[in-house]
Amino acid sequence: MSKSFLRLSIISRILLQSHQIDAFASRQPNSQKICFSQRRMAASLTSSWEPGTEILSLDSSVLSTSSEDSPQLAKDVDYAEAILKAWTSDADERTAKQTSTCSHIEYKCNNKDETSLYGCIYRRSQLTEDNESSVPGLILFHTGAGPQDMFLRWKADSLVNDKELFPNGCVVLIADIIGDREGWAWSDRTRYDSVRKSILIPDENGERNELKCRVQAAIDTLSAQPGVDAGQIAALGFCMGGHPILELARMSVPSVKVLVTYHGVFDGVDRLSHVSGIENKSSNSDDEVTTSKPNVLVCTGEDDPFVGKQDLALATAMFNDIGCNCRVMEFEKTRHGFTNPAQDYNPSDAFAFNEDSYSKSWSATRDLLKKAFKVNK
């Protein structure tokens, strides 16, 4: 695989400061592209586009280590091999030859430090930057492993190639909440804990402005991508990703239609300020889809020690108070990380892959996305 696929270009360290730059000035797939967010004018740079499945050609030992040229994408060899196996099987089952293309992207958070965030954009290979059609945009919020996680690359590739769900394609942003370019979250847990606290602990007013800023940067960056319908956005969050999903609901972004969490954690939700929404209490029905507020799906395991019953109840109540149509799927005999087959190699008994729970949660997600984006209607 070419080094450019996993390398963040040196030039991407220099973010141009300008008030007006055409987001679509450069549309060639293999050129450096500069785009600015629609709301925050936060500059971002993408590296060259590469095949989205080229990771599958790498050895697991390479994927589980970092170097000057590439980030660490897996906890260890077992983790890498488990994802490679699942991803390969997924790709082999596709009815037609479909491929994705991806590019690293560095974008700025509009805070006082202008924090750099390091994501990855996936799109269908046939959906070039010159394509004039508007397609939905999806954001994937990472777990405690950080954004440099090959599990998220697999899910992004699967989504953009889902022709039943997205007949015309979609664009996926793997967002970064912690500012991790090289994959340090896999090994430096002290640093991770420190960054996590600085982002997630509410201030004296019950607000998480740093998290809100990073979430908004993800929304703006995805919305600025060529071909994305900025009014048709969905976000999926895994584990720690439950927090940005809840924050997105609190922010009431009109363009966000669907929010989903998988084994999402909501610790500290009791310290958040109250947010009132429209008088539209959830029926908890999988048949009802609202249009004025996000449709929320919370997928969790009954045996997940990281998702407390009180935290879950408070988060669900907050979704409902905001006016979201919130549905909770709680799976029996299901532990943390149930969507990830690599969790079967986790030495902690708190984690385990559950194929049945994963299948049901993913099916429910696809159904919700179809209804919200009016697929086949």
Short mmCIF file of C-alpha atoms in Angstrom, two decimals, residues 10 33 46 52 70 125 132 172 195 202 204 219 256 263 294-295 297 305 313 316 322 336 352 356 365:
data_model
loop_
_atom_site.label_atom_id
_atom_site.label_comp_id
_atom_site.label_asym_id
_atom_site.label_seq_id
_atom_site.Cartn_x
_atom_site.Cartn_y
_atom_site.Cartn_z
CA ILE A 10 3.17 17.56 5.81
CA LYS A 33 -8.31 19.88 -1.62
CA THR A 46 -7.47 16.16 2.59
CA GLY A 52 -10.79 2.25 0.77
CA SER A 70 1.38 5.49 9.36
CA SER A 125 -15.43 5.11 -5.96
CA GLU A 132 -23.24 16.83 -9.01
CA VAL A 172 -18.83 9.07 5.52
CA VAL A 195 -8.06 14.40 27.17
CA PRO A 202 -19.31 19.66 32.16
CA GLU A 204 -20.23 24.94 36.25
CA ILE A 219 -20.78 18.49 11.08
CA VAL A 256 -29.18 15.91 11.54
CA HIS A 263 -22.87 0.32 23.58
CA PRO A 294 -33.42 13.69 15.22
CA ASN A 295 -34.67 10.12 15.33
CA LEU A 297 -31.79 4.66 18.33
CA PRO A 305 -20.94 -2.72 33.08
CA ALA A 313 -32.45 6.25 31.89
CA THR A 316 -33.08 8.49 27.27
CA ILE A 322 -35.50 17.51 23.63
CA HIS A 336 -19.72 -3.99 26.02
CA ALA A 352 -17.57 -9.58 24.05
CA ASP A 356 -27.07 -11.71 17.18
CA THR A 365 -30.10 1.17 12.01
#
